[in-house]
Coordinates of C-alpha atoms in Angstrom, one line a residue:
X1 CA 170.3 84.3 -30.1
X2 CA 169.6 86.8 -32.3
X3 CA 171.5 90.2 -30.8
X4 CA 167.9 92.5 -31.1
X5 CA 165.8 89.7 -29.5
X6 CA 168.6 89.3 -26.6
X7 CA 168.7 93.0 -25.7
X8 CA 164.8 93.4 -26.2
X9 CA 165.4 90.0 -23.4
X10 CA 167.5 92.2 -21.3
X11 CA 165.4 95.2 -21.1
X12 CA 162.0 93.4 -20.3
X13 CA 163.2 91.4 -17.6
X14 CA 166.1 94.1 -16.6
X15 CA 163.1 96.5 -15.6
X16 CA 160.7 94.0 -13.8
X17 CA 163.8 93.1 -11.6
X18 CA 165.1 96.5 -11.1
X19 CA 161.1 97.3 -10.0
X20 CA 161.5 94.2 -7.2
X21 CA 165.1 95.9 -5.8
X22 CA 162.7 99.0 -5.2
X23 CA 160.0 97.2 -3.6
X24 CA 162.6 95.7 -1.4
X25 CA 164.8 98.0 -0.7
X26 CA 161.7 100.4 0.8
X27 CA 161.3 97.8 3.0
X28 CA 164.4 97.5 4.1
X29 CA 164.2 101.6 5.0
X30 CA 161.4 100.6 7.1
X31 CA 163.4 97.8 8.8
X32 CA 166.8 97.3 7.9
X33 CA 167.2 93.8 9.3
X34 CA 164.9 92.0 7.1
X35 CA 167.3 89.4 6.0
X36 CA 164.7 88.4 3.5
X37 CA 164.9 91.5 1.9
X38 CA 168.6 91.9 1.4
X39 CA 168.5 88.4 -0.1
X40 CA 166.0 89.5 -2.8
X41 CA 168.0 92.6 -3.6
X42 CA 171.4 90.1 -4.1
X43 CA 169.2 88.0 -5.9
X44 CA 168.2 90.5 -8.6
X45 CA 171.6 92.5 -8.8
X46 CA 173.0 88.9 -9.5
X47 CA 170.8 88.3 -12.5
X48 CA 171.1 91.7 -13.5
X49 CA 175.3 91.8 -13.3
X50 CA 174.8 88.6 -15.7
X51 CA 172.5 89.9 -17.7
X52 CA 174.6 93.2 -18.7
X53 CA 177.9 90.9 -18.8
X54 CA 175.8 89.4 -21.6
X55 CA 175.1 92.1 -24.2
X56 CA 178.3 94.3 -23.1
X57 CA 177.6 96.7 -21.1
X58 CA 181.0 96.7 -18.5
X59 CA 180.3 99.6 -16.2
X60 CA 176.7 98.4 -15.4
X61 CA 178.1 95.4 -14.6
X62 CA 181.5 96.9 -12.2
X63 CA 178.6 99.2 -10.6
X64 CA 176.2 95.8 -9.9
X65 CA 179.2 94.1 -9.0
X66 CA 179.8 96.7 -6.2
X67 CA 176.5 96.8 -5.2
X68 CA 176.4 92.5 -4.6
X69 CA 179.5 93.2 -2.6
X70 CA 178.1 96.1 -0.4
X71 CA 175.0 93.4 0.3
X72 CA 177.0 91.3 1.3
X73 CA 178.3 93.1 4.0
X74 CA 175.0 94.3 4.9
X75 CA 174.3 90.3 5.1
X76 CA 176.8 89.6 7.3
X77 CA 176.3 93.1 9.7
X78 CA 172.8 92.0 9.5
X79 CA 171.3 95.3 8.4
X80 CA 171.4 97.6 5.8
X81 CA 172.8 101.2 6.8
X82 CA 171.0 104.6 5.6
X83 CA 174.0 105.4 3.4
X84 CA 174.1 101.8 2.0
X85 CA 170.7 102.1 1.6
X86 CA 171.1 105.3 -0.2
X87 CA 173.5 104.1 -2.3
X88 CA 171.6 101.4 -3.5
X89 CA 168.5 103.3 -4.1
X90 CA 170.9 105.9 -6.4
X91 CA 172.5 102.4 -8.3
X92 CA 169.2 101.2 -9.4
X93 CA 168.2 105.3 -10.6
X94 CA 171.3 105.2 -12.3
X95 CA 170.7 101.0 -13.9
X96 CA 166.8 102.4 -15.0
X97 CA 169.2 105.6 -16.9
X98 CA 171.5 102.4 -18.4
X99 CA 168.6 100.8 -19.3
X100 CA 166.9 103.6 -21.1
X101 CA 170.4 104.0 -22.8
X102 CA 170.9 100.6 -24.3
X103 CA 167.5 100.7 -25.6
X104 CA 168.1 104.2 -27.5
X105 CA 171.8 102.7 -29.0
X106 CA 173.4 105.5 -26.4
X107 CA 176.2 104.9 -24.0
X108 CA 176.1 104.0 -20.8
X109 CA 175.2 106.5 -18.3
X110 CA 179.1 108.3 -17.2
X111 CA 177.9 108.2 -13.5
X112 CA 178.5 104.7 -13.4
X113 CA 182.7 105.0 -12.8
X114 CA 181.7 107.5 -9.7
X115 CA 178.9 105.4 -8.3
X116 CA 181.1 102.3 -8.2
X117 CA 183.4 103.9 -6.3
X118 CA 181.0 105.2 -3.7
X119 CA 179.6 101.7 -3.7
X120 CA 183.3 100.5 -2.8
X121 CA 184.0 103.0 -0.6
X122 CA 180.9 101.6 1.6
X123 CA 182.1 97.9 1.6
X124 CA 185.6 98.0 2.6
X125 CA 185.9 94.5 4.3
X126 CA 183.7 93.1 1.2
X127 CA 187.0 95.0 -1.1
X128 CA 189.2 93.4 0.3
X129 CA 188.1 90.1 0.6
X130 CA 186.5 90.4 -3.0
X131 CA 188.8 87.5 -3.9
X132 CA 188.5 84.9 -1.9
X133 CA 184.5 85.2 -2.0
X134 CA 184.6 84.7 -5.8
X135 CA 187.4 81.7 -5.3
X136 CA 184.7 80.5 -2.7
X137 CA 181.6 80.8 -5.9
X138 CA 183.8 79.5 -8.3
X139 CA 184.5 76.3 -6.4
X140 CA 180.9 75.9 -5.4
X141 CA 179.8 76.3 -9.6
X142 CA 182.5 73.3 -10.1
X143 CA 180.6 71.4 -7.2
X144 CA 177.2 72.0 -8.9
X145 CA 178.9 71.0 -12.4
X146 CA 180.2 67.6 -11.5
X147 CA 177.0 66.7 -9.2
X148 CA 174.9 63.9 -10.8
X149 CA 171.3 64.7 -11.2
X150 CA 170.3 62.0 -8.3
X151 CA 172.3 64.4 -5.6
X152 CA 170.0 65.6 -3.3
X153 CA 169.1 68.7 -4.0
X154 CA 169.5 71.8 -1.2
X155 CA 167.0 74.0 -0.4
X156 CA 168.0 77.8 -1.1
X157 CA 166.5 78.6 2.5
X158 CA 170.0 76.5 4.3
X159 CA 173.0 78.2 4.9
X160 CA 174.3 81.6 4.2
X161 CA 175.7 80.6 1.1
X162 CA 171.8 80.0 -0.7
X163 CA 171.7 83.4 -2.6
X164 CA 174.3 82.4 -5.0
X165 CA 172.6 79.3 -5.7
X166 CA 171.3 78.0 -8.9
X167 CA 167.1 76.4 -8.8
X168 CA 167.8 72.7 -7.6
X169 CA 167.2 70.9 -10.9
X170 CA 167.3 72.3 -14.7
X171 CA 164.3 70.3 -14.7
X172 CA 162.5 72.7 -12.7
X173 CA 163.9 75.7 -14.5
X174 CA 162.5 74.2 -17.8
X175 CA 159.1 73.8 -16.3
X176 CA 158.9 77.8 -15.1
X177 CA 160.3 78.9 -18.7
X178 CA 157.4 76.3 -20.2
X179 CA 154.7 78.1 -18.6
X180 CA 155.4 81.8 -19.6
X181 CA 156.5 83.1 -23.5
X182 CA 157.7 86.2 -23.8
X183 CA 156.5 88.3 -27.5
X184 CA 156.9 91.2 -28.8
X185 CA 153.9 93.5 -28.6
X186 CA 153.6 94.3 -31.9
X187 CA 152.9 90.8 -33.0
X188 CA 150.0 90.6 -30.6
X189 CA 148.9 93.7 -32.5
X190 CA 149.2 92.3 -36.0
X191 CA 147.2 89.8 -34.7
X192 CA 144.7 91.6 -33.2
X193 CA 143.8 93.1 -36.5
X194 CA 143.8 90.3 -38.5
X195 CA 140.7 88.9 -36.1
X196 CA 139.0 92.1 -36.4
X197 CA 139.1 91.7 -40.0
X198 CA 138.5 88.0 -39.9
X199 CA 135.3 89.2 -37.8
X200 CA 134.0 91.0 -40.4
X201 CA 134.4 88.6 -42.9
X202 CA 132.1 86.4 -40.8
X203 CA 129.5 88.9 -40.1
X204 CA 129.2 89.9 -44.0
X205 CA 128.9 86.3 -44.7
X206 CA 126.6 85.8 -42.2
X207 CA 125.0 88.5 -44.0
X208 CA 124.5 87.3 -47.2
X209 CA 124.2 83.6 -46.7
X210 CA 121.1 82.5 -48.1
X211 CA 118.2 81.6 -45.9
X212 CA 117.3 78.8 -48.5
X213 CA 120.9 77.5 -47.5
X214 CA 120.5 73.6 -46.5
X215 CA 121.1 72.5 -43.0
X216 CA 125.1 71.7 -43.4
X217 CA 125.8 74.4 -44.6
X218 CA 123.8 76.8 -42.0
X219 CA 125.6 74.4 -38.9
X220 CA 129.0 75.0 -40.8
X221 CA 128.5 78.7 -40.8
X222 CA 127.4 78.4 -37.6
X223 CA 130.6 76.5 -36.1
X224 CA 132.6 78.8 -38.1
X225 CA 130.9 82.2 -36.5
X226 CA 131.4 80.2 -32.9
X227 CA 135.2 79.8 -33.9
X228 CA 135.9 83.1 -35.2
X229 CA 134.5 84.4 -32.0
X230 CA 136.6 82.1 -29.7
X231 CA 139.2 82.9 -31.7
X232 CA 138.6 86.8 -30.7
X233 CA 138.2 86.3 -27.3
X234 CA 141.4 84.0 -27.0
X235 CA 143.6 86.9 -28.3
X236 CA 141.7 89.7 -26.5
X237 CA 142.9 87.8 -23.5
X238 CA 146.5 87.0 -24.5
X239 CA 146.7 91.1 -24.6
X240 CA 145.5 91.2 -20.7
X241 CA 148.6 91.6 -18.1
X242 CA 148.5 92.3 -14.6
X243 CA 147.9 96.3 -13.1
X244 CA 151.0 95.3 -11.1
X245 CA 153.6 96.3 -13.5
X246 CA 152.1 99.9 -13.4
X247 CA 151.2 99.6 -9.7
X248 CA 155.0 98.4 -8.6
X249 CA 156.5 102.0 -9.8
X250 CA 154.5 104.0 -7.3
X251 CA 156.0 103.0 -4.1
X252 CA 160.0 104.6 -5.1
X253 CA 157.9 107.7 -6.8
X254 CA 155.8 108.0 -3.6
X255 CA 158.4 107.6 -1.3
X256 CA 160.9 110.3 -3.1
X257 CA 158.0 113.1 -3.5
X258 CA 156.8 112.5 0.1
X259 CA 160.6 112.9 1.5
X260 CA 161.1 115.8 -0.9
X261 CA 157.9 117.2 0.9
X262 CA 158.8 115.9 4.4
X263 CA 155.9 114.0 4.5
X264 CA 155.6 110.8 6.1
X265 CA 153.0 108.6 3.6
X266 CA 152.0 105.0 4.0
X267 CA 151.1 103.4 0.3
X268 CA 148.5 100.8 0.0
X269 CA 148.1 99.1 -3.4
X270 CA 145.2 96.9 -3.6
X271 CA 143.7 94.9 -6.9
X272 CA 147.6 94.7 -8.5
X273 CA 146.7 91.0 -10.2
X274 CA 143.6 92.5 -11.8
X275 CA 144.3 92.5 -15.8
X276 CA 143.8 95.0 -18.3
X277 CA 144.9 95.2 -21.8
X278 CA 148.0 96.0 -22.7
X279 CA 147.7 98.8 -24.7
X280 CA 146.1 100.5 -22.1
X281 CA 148.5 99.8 -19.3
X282 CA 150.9 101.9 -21.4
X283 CA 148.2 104.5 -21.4
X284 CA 147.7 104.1 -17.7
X285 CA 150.6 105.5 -16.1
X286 CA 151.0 108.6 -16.9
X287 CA 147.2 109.8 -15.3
X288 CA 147.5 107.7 -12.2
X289 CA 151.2 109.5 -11.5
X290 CA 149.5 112.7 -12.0
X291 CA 146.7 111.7 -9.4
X292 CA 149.1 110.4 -6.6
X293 CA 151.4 113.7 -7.1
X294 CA 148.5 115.5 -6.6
X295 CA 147.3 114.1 -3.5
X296 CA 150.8 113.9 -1.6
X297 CA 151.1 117.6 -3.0
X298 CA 148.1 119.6 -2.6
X299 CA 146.2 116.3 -0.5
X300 CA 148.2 115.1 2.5
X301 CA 149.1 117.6 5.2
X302 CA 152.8 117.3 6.7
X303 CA 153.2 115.3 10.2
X304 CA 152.9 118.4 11.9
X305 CA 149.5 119.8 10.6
X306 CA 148.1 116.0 10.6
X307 CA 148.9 115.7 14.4
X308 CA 147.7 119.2 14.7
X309 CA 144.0 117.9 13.2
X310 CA 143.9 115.3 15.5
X311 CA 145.3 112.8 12.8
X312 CA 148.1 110.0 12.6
X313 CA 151.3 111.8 11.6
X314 CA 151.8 109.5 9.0
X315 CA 149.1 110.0 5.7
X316 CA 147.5 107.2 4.3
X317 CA 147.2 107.0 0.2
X318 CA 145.5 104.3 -1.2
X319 CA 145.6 103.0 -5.2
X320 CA 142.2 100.3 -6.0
X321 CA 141.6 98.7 -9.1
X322 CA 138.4 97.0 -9.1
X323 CA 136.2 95.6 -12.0
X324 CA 133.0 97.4 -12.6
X325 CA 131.3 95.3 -15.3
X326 CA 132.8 95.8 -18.6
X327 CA 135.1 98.4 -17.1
X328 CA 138.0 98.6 -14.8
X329 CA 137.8 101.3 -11.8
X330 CA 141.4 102.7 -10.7
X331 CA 140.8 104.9 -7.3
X332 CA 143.6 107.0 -6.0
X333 CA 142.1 108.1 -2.2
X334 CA 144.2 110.0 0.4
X335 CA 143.1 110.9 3.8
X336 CA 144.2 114.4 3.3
X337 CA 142.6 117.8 4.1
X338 CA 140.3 117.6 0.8
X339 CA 139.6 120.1 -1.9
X340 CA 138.9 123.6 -0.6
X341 CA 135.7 124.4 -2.3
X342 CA 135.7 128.1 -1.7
X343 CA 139.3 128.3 -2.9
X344 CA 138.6 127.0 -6.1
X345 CA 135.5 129.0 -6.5
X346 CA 137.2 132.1 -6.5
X347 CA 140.1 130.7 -8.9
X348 CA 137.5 129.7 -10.8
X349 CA 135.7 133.6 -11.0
X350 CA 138.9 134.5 -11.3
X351 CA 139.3 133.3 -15.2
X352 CA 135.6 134.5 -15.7
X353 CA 133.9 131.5 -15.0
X354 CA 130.2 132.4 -14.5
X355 CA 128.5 130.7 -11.5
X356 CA 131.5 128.7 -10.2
X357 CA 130.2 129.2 -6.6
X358 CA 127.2 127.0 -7.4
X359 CA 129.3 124.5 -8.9
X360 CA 131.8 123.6 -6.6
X361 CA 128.5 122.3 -4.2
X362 CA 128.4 119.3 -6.2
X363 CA 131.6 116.8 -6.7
X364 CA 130.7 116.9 -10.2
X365 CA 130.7 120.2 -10.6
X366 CA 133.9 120.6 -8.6
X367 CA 135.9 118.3 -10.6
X368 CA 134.3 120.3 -13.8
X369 CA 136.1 123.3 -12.5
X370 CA 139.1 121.5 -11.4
X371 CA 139.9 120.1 -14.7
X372 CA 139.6 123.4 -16.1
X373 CA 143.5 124.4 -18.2
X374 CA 145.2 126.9 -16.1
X375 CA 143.1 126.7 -12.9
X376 CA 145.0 126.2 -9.8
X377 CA 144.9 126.6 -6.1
X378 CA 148.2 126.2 -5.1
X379 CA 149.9 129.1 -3.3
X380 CA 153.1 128.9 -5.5
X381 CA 154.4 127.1 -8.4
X382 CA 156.8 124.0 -7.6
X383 CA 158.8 121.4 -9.3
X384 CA 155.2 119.4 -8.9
X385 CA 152.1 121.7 -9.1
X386 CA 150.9 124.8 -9.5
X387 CA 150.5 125.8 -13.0
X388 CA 147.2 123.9 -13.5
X389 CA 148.1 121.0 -15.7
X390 CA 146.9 118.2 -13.4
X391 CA 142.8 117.6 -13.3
X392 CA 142.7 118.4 -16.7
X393 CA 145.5 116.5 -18.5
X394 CA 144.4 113.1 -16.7
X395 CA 140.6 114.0 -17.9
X396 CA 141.5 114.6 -21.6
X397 CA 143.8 111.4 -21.6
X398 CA 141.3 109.7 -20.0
X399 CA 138.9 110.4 -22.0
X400 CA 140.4 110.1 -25.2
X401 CA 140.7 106.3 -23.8
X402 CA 136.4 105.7 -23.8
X403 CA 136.7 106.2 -20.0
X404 CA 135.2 109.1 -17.6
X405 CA 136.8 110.9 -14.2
X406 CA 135.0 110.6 -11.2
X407 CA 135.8 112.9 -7.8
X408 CA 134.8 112.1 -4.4
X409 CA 136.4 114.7 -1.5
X410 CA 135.5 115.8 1.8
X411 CA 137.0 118.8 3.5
X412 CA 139.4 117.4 6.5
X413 CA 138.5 113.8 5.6
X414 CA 140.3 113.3 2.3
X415 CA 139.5 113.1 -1.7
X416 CA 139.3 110.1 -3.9
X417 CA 139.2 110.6 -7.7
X418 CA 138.6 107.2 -9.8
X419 CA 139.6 106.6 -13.3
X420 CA 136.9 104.5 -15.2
X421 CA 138.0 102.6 -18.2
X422 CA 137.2 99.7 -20.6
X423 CA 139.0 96.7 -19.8
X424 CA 140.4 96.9 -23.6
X425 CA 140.9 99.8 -25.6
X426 CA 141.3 97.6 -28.7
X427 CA 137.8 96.7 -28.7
X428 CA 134.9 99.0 -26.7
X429 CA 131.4 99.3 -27.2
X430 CA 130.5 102.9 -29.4
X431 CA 127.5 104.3 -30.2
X432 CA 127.1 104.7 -33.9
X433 CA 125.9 108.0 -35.4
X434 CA 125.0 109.4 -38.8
X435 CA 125.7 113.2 -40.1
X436 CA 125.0 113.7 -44.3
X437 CA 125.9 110.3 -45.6
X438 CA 128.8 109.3 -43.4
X439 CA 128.8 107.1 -39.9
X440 CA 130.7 108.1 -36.8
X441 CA 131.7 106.4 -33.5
X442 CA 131.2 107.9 -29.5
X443 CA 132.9 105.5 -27.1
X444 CA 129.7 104.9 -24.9
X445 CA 131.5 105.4 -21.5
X446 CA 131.1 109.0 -22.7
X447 CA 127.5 109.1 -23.6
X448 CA 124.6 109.9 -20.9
X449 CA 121.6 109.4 -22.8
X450 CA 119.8 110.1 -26.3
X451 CA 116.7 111.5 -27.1
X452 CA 114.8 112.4 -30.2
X453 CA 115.0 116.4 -31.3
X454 CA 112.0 117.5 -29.9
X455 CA 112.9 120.9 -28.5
X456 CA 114.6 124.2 -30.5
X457 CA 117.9 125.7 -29.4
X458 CA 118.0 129.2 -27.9
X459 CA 121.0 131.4 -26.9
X460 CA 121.7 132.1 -22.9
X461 CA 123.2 135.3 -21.7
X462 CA 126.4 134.6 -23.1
X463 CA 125.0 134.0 -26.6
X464 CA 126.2 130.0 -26.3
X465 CA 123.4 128.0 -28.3
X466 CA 122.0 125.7 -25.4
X467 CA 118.8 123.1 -25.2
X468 CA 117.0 122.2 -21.7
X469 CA 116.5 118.8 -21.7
X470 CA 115.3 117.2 -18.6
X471 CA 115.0 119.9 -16.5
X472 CA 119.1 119.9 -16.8
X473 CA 120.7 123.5 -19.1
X474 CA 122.9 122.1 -21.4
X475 CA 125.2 123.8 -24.1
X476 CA 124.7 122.8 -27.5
X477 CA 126.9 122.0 -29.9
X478 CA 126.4 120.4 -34.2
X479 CA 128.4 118.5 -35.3
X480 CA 127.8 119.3 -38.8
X481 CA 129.0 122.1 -37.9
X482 CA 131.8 120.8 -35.7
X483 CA 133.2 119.0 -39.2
X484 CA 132.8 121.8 -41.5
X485 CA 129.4 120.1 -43.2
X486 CA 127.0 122.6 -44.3
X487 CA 123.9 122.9 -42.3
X488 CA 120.2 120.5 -43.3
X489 CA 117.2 122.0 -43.8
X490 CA 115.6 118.6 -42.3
X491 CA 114.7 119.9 -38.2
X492 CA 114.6 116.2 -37.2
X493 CA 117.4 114.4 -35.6
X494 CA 119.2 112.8 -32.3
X495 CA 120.4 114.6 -28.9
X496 CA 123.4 112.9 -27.7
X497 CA 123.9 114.3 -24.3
X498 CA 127.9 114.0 -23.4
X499 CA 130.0 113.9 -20.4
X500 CA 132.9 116.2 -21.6
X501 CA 135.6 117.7 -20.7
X502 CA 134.2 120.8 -19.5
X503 CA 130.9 119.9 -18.5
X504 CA 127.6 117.9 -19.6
X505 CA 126.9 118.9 -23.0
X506 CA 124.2 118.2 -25.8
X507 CA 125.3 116.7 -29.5
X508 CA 123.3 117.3 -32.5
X509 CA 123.5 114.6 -35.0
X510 CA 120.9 113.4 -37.8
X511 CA 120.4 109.5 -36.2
X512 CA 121.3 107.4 -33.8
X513 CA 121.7 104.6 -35.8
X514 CA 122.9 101.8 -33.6
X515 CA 125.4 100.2 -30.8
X516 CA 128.4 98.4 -31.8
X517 CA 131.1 96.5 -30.6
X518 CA 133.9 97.8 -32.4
X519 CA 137.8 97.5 -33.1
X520 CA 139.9 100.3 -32.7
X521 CA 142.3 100.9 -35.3
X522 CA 144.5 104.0 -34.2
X523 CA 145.3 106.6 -37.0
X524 CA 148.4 107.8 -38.5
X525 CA 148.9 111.1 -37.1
X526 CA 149.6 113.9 -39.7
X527 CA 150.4 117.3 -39.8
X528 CA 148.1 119.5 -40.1
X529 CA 145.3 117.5 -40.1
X530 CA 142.5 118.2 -37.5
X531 CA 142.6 116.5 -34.5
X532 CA 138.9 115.6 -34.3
X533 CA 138.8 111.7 -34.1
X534 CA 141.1 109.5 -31.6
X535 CA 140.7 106.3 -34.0
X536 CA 139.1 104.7 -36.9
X537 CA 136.9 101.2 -37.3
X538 CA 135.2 99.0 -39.4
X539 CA 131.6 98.4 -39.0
X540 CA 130.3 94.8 -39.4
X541 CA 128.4 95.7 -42.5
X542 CA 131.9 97.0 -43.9
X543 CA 131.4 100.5 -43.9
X544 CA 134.4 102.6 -42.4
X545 CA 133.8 105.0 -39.5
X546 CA 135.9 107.3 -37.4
X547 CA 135.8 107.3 -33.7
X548 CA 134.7 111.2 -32.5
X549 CA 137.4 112.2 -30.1
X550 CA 134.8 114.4 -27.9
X551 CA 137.8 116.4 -26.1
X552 CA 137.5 118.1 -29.4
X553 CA 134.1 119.7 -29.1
X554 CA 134.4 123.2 -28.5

């Protein structure tokens, strides 16, 4: 196999196995006689020891090595110790580092030589009787080898020895590896935007096929449009994998905040086998880790206020994804001491913002002043909050992804903050505008309403142009003048009223022209060009457009 293709292999699977050892081993901290458990744990140290035997990497492999035999142990014992447990939780820290280093062409991680050690130095009887165990595995591969394929087969659930076992048949390895195909990313890119263009060839065709065109030829066009668009959809869902392999990271980034803390925090993940595309899993992340460091931070109370309050010691924190119609909703809920309204008020007046006590009644408001750069409540700055770069960084990202933030909180009861987003950010519906003689795109997630310029600007107390539009004060903003085009005489024109980042806001364009389905073609970021647009399309009739990145308003 080619070398890139096998490490590219290694680093795919190497990470969805060391994810399963953390899922495990945090149940094993829970109970440390689930026998089930260790075996997992051998099971994927196993693969992975062969695995980094395979593409050279020795002092993964010595450190894996010690880890199998420390299990081992634990499997005979019967439990798994806190300092074995500890142990194992730094090994697969220190495999994710090894990981990270393969894939950069760096070496591997020098903490490897002391953490074998430790490893040994917790398995003494497993040391010392390393030899005969790997006589015992060698003579039980020559078994396997000289067995004809009519031996019964055993089932890896009989005898202690069932771990180190291979699947009973090749046969029914062949027909797991048939089912799944792993390929790079970027070819399901490439072909992404060769169906967006191919889509566009059908609709101009469409276009400007004759209506005098005989009856063949119209149920030819026709098949072909069907095609093209089953076509689409077939590669649209070839992108889609599971929210699990976001979702399995939380519990080992949950459970190390909430000890750092000394909290005690039960983690519920629910809607893990929903699918999303895969461009924006890798978007996903980042927002949702902010979220649940947020609500074991500043959310959930320590064991000894929660008891205090007449709660369970133990905090509850709950991740949902659920599909709401063309979107997918991602809640993060804890049944913490909710946001202190009254607090953030007064942070809020506190950077000059003008009637913050009004808006911190409403949720909406609240998570307006929340998201705020710079506005925190937090009594002191930590490794994890306090400089106000929370709220607002998951808002912008989210956001710039077509999606919205919504905030639900409740003082004593909790808060829940949901992350609304298109189930592909390759394709999303936009609504098309027109300013001078160019067309641009606003994810529709992030438009409220339109209406037709029937009202004149005016200038509030702070001389901000704004517009009232059903009954609601809005700030106004052109974006002619937003892109530097000079100003039209013509007092016509569209309202498109916003969610933003900062608030509800109204944008002046010349037309409304239409809503599309569009493909998102990102843009080559250069320097020192303005950040005003988040992506680029084309339009079915051909014409290019840019997608407005609305974070940008001012």
């Amino acid at each position: 196999m080619d070398p890139h293709r096998l490490l590219a292999l290694f680093l795919s699977e190497g990470r969805e196995l060391l994810n399963r050892v953390d899922a495990e081993l945090l149940v094993l901290e829970r109970a440390p006689d689930t026998r089930a458990a260790i075996d997992a744990v051998f099971r994927a140290l196993h693969s992975m020891k062969g695995m980094t035997a395979t593409v050279g990497l020795p002092a993964s492999t010595a450190a894996l090595h010690a880890g199998e035999s420390l299990l081992s142990l634990a499997r005979d014992a019967g439990a798994l110790s806190v300092p074995q447990l500890t142990a194992l939780l730094e090994l697969n820290d220190v495999m994710r580092r090894a990981l990270d280093a393969a894939e950069q062409g760096r070496e591997e991680p020098a903490a490897l030589a002391g953490l074998t050690q430790a490893l040994d130095a917790l398995t003494p009887q497993a040391t010392s009787t390393r030899d005969a165990r790997d006589r015992a595995s060698a003579v039980r591969a020559i078994r396997r080898a000289v067995a004809t394929d009519h031996a019964p087969s055993r089932s890896p659930a009989h005898g202690d020895d069932a771990v180190d076992d291979a699947p009973a048949h090749p046969a029914a390895r062949d027909a797991v590896a048939a089912r799944t195909v792993r390929i790079p990313a970027q070819r399901l890119d490439d072909l992404l935007d060769l169906v967006g263009e191919l889509v566009l060839a059908r609709d101009r065709l469409v276009r400007t096929a004759q209506p005098s065109a005989d009856d063949a030829a119209r149920r030819a066009l026709d098949d072909t449009s069907k095609l093209v668009t089953q076509l689409r959809d077939a590669i649209l869902t070839s992108r889609m994998v599971p929210l699990s392999q976001v979702f399995d990271r939380f519990p080992r980034h949950v459970r190390d905040t909430a000890h750092a803390l000394g909290k005690d925090i039960e983690l519920v993940l629910e809607g893990r086998e929903l699918e999303v595309d895969r461009s924006l899993l890798d978007e996903l992340s980042e927002p949702l880790l902010h979220l649940l460091r947020n609500a074991i931070d500043h959310g959930l109370e320590t064991p000894d206020e929660r008891r205090s309050g007449g709660k369970e010691s133990r905090g509850r924190l709950v991740v949902r994804a659920t599909r709401d119609g063309s979107m997918v909703a991602v809640t993060v809920a804890d049944d913490g001491r909710g946001v202190n309204r009254l607090r953030v008020a007064a942070s809020a007046t506190a950077q000059g913002v003008v009637g913050a006590d009004a808006l911190v009644q409403d949720d909406a408001g609240l998570l307006q002043l929340l998201a705020r750069p710079g506005l925190s409540t937090a009594e002191m700055v930590t490794d994890l909050s306090g400089r106000g770069v929370g709220v607002d960084a998951v808002l912008s990202r989210v956001q710039a992804l077509g999606g919205r933030l919504d905030l639900a909180t409740a003082e004593g009861a909790g808060t829940a903050i949901t992350i609304r987003l298109p189930l592909s950010v390759a394709m999303l519906r936009a609504l098309i505008v027109r300013v001078a003689d160019e067309t641009y795109a606003i994810p529709l997630a992030m438009v409220h309403a339109t209406y037709l310029r029937d009202v004149s600007p005016r200038r509030d107390d702070a001389s901000r142009h704004v517009v009232d539009i059903a009954g609601e004060r809005l700030k106004l903003v052109s974006l002619r003048s937003h892109l530097g085009i000079p100003a039209s005489d013509d007092v016509s024109g569209h309202l498109v009223v916003l969610d933003g980042a900062t608030g509800r806001m109204a944008l002046l364009v010349d037309a409304c022209t239409s809503h599309e389905e569009i493909v998102v073609k990102p843009l080559q970021k250069v320097r020192g060009a303005a950040a005003m647009f988040s992506g680029g399309t084309i339009l079915p009739d051909g014409t290019p457009s840019l997608i407005l990145d609305i974070n940008t308003l001012p």
